[in-house]
PDB file of C-alpha atoms and ligand atoms in Angstrom:
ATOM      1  CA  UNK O 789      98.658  87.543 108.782  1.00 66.00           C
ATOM      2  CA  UNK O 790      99.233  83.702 107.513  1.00 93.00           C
ATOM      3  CA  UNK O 791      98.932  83.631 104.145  1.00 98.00           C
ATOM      4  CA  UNK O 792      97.791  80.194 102.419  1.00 98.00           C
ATOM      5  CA  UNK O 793      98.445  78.260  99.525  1.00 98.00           C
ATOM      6  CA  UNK O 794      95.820  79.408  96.796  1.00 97.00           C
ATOM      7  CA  UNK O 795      93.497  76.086  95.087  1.00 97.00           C
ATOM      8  CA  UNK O 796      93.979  75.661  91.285  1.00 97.00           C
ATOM      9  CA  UNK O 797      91.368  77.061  89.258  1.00 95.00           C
ATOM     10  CA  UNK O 798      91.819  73.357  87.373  1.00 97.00           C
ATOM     11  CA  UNK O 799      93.029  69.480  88.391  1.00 98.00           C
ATOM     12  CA  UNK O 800      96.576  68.748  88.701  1.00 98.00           C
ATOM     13  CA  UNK O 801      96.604  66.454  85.160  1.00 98.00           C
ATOM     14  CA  UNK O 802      94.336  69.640  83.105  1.00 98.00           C
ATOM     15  CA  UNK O 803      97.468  71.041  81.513  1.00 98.00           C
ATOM     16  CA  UNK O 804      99.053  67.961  80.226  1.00 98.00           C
ATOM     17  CA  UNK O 805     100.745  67.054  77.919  1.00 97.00           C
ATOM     18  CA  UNK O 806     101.683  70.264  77.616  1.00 98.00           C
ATOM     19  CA  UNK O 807     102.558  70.500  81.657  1.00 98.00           C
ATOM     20  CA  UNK O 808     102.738  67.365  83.798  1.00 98.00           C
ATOM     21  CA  UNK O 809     100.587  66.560  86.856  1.00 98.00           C
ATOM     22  CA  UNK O 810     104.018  65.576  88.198  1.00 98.00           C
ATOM     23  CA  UNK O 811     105.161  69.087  87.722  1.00 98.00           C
ATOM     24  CA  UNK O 812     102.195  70.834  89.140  1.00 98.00           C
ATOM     25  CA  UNK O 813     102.566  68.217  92.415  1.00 98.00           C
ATOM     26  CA  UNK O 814     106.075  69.709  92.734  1.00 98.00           C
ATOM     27  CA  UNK O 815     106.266  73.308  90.890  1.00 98.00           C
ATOM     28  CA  UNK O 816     102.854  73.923  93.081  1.00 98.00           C
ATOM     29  CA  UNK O 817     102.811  71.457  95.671  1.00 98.00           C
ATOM     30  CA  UNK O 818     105.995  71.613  96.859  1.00 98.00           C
ATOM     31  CA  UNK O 819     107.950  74.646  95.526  1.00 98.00           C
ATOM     32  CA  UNK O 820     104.824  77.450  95.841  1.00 98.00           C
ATOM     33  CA  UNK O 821     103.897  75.761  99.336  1.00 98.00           C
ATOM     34  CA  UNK O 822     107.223  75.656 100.491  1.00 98.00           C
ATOM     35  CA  UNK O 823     107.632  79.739  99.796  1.00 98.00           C
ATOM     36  CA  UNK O 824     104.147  79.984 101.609  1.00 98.00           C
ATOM     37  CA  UNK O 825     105.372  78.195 104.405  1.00 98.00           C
ATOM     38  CA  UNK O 826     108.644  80.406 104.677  1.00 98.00           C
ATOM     39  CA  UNK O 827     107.092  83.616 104.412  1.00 98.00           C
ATOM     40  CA  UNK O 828     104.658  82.551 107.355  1.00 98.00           C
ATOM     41  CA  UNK O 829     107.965  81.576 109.580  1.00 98.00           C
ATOM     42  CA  UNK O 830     109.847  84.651 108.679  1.00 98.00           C
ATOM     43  CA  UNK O 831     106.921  87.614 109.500  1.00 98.00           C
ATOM     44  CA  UNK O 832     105.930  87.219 112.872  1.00 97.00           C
ATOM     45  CA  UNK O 833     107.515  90.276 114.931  1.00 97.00           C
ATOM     46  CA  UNK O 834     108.283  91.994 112.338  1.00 98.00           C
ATOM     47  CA  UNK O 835     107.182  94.951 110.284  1.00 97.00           C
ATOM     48  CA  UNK O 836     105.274  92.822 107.748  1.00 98.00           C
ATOM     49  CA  UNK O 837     103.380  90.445 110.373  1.00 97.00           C
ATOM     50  CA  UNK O 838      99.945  92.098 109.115  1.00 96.00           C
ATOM     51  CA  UNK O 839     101.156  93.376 105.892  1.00 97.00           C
ATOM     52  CA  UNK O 840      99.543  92.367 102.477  1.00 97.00           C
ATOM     53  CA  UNK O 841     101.398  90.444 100.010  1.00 97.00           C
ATOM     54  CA  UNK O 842     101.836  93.165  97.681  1.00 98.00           C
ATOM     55  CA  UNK O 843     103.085  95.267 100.584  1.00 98.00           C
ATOM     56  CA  UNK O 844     106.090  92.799 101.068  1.00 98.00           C
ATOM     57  CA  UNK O 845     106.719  92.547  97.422  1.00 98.00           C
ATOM     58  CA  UNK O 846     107.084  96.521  97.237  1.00 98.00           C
ATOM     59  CA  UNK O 847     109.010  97.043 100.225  1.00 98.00           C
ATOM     60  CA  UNK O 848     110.333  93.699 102.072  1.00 98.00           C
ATOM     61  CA  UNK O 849     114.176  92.624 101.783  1.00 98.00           C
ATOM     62  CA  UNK O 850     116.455  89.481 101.875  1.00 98.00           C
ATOM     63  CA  UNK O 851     114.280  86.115 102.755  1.00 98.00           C
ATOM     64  CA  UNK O 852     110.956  88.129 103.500  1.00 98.00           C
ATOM     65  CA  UNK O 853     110.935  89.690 100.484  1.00 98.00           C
ATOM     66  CA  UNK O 854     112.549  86.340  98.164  1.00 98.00           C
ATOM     67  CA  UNK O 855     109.607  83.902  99.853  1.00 98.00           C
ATOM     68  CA  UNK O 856     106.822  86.581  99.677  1.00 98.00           C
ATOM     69  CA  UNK O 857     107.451  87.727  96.432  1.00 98.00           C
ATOM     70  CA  UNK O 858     107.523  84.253  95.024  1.00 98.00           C
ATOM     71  CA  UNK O 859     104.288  83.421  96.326  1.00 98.00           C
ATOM     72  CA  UNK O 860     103.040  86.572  94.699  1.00 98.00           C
ATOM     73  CA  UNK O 861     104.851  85.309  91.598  1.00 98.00           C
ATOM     74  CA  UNK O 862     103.443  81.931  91.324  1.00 98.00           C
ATOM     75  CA  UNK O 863      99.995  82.841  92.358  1.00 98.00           C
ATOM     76  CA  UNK O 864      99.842  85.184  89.617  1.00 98.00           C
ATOM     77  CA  UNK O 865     101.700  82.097  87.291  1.00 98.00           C
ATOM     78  CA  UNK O 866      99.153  79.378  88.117  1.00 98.00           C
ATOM     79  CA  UNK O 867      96.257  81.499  87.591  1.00 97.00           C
ATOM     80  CA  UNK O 868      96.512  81.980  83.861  1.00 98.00           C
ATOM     81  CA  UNK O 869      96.098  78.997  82.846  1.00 98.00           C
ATOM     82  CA  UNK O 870      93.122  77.175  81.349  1.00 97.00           C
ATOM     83  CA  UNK O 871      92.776  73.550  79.754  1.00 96.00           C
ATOM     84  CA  UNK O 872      90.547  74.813  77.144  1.00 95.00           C
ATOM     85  CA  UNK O 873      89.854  78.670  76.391  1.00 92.00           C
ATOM     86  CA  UNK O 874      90.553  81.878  74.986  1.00 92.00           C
ATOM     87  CA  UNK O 875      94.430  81.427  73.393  1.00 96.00           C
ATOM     88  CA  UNK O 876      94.392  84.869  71.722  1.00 97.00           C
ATOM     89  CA  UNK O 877      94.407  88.203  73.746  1.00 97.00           C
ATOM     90  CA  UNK O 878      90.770  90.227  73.462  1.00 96.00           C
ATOM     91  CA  UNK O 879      89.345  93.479  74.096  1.00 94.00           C
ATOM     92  CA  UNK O 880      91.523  96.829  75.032  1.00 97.00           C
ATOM     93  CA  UNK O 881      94.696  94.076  75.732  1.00 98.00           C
ATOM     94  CA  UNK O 882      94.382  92.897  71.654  1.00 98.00           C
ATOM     95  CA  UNK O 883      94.623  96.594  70.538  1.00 98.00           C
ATOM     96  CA  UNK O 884      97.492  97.323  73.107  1.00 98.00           C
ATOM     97  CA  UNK O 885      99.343  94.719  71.848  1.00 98.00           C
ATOM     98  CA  UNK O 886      98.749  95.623  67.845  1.00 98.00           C
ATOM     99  CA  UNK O 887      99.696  99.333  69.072  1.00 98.00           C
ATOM    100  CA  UNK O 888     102.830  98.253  70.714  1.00 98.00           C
ATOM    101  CA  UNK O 889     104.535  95.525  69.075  1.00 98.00           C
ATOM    102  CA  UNK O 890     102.796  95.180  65.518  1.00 98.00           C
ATOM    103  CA  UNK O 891     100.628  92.206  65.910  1.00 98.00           C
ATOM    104  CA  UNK O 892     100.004  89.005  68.478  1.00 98.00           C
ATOM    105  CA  UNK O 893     102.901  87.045  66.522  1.00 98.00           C
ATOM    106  CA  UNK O 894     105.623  89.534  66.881  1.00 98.00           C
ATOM    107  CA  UNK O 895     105.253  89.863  70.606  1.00 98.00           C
ATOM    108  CA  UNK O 896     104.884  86.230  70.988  1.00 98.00           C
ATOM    109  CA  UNK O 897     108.418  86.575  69.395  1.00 98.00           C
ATOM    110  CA  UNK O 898     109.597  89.051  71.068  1.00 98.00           C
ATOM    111  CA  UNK O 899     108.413  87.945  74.493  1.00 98.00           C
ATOM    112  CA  UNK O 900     109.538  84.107  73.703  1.00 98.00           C
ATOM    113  CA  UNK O 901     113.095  85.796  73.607  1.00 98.00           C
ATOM    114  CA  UNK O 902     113.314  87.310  76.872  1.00 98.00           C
ATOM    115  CA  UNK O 903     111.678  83.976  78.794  1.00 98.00           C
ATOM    116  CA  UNK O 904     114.677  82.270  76.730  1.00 98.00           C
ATOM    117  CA  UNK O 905     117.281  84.496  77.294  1.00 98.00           C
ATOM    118  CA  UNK O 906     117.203  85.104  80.515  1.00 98.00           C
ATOM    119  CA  UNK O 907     120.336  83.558  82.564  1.00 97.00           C
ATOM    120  CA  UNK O 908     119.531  81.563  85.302  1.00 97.00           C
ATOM    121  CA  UNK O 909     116.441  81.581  87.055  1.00 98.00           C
ATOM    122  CA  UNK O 910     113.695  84.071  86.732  1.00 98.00           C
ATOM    123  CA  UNK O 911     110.632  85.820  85.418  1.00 98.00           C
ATOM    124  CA  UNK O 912     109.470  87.095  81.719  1.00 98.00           C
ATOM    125  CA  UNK O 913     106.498  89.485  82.182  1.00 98.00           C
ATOM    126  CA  UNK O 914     103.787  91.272  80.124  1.00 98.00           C
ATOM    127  CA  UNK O 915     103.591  94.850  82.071  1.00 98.00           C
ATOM    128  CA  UNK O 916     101.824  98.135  81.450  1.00 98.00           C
ATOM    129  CA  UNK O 917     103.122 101.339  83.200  1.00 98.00           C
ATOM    130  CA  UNK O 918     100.927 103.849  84.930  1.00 96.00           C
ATOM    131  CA  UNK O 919     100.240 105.227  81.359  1.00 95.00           C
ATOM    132  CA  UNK O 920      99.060 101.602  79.807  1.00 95.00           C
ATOM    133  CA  UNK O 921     101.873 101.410  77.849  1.00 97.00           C
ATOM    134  CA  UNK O 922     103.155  97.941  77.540  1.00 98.00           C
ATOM    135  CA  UNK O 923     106.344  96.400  77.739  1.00 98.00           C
ATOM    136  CA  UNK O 924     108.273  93.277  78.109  1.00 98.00           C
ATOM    137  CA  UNK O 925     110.627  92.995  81.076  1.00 98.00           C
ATOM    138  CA  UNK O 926     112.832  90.500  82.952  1.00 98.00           C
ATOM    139  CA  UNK O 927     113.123  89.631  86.603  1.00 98.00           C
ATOM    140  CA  UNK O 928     115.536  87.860  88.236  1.00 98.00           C
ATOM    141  CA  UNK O 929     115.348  85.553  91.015  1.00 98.00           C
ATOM    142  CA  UNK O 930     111.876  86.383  92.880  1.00 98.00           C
ATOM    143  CA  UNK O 931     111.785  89.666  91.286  1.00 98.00           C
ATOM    144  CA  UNK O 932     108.452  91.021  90.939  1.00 98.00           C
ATOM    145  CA  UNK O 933     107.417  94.235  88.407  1.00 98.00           C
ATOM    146  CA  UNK O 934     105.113  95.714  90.795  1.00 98.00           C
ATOM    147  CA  UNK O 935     108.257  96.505  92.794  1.00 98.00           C
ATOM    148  CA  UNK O 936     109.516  99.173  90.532  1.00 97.00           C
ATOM    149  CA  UNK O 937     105.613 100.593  89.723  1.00 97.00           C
ATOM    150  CA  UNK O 938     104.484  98.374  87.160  1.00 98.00           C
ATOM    151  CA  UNK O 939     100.986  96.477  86.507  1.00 98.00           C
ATOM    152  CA  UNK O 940     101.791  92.532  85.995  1.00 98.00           C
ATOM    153  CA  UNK O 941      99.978  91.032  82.858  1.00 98.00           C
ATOM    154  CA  UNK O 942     101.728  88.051  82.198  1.00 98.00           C
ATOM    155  CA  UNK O 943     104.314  85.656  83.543  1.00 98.00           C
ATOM    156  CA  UNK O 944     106.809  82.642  82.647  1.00 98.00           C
ATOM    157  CA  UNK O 945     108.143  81.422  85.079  1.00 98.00           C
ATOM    158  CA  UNK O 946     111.916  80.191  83.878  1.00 98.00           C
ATOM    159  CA  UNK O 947     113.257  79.025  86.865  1.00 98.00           C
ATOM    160  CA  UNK O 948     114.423  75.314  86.193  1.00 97.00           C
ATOM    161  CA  UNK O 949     111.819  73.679  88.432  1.00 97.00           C
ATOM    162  CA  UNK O 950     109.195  75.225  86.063  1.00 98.00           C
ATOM    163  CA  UNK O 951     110.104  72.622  83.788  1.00 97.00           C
ATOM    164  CA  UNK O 952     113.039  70.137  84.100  1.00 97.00           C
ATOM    165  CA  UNK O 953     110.737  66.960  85.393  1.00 96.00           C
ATOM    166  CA  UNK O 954     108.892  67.276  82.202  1.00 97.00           C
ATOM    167  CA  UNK O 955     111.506  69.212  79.560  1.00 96.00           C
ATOM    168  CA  UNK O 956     114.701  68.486  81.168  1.00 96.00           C
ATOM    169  CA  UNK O 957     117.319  71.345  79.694  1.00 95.00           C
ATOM    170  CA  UNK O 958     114.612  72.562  76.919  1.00 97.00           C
ATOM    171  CA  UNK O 959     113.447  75.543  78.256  1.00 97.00           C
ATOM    172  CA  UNK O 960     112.512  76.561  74.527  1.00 97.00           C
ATOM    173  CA  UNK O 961     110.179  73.860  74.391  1.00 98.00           C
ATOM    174  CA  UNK O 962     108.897  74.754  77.655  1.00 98.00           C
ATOM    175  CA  UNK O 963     108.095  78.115  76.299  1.00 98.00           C
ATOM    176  CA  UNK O 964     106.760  76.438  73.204  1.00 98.00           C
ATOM    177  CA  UNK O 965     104.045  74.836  75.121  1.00 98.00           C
ATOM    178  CA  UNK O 966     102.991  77.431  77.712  1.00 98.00           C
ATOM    179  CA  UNK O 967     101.873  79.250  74.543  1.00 98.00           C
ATOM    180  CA  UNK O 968      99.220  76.355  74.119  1.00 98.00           C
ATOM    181  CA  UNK O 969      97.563  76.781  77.519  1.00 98.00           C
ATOM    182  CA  UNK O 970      97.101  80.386  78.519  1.00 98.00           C
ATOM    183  CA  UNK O 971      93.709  82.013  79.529  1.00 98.00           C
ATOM    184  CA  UNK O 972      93.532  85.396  77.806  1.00 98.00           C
ATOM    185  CA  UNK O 973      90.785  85.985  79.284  1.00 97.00           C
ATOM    186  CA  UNK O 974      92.168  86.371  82.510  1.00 97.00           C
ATOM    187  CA  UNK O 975      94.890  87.820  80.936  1.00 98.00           C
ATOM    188  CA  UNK O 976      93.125  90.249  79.115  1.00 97.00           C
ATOM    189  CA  UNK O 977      90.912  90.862  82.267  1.00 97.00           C
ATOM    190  CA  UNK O 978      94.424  92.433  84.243  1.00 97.00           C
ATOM    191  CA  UNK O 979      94.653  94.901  81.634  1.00 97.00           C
ATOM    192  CA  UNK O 980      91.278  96.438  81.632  1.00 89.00           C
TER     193      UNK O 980
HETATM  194 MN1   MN J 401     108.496  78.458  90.055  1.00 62.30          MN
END
């Protein structure tokens, strides 16, 4: 099964200033086709030809698994994002995240850490376990929660072609910023 490169739910220049339409030309253009492309070279005649994506996440290895699980990965990335919206979690997700880390601020913290602390390139996520408990955990590479039985809530992407056209070294200030344009509705929306 070819898989294809998912449209934007917004223009390439709706996230500025806080992200460029330069980087969304190359983060998405380039960088999420490219893995799109690779995946759809690497599958045919093997086990994963007609497997879903989440199938290769949980089970692929080496360049199957890297390219498919970074399509999965920046899918999930791109789609949070809003020009104008909801910048607070809501509903069940606002009271998990009261319950579990003491209030929207503190897990901002908390969660700003791990996308800043994390060497080399990689993932932050929001996850909740088969239980709904939530945590904060770190990938690295194209690693991808689901893989070890985990629900995906939220991503940063910290790999340095998330943000060295517009931030250069600053990844803090790259964090900084995604703050300002994330849909919690859609975030909130994976939790329910
Ligand atoms: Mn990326």
């Amino acid at each position: 099964m070819a898989f294809t490169l998912p449209a934007l739910p917004y223009a390439h220049d709706a996230l500025e200033p806080y992200i460029s339409a330069k980087t969304i030309e190359f983060h998405y253009g380039k960088h999420h086709q490219a893995y799109v492309n690779n995946v759809n070279a690497l599958i045919p005649g093997t086990p994963f030809e007609n497997a879903s994506l989440e199938e290769i996440v949980c089970k692929a290895d080496g360049g199957i698994f890297n390219n498919g699980a970074q399509v999965y990965n920046h899918t999930f990335y791109f789609e949070q994002f809003i020009p104008d919206g909801c910048r607070e979690p809501i509903d069940a997700l606002k009271d998990a995240i009261d319950k579990e880390f003491g209030s929207f601020d503190a897990f901002k913290e908390q969660f700003t850490k791990a996308a800043a602390t994390l060497f080399g390139s990689g993932w932050a996520w929001l996850v909740k376990d088969g239980n709904g408990k939530l945590s904060i955990v770190q990938t690295s590479n194209a690693g991808c929660p689901l893989r070890d039985g985990l629900t995906p809530l939220l991503t940063c992407d910290v790999w340095e072609h998330a943000y060295y056209l517009d931030k250069q070294n600053l990844r803090p200030k790259y964090i900084e910023d995604f703050w300002k344009i994330l849909d919690w509705k859609v975030i909130s929306k994976r939790f329910a």
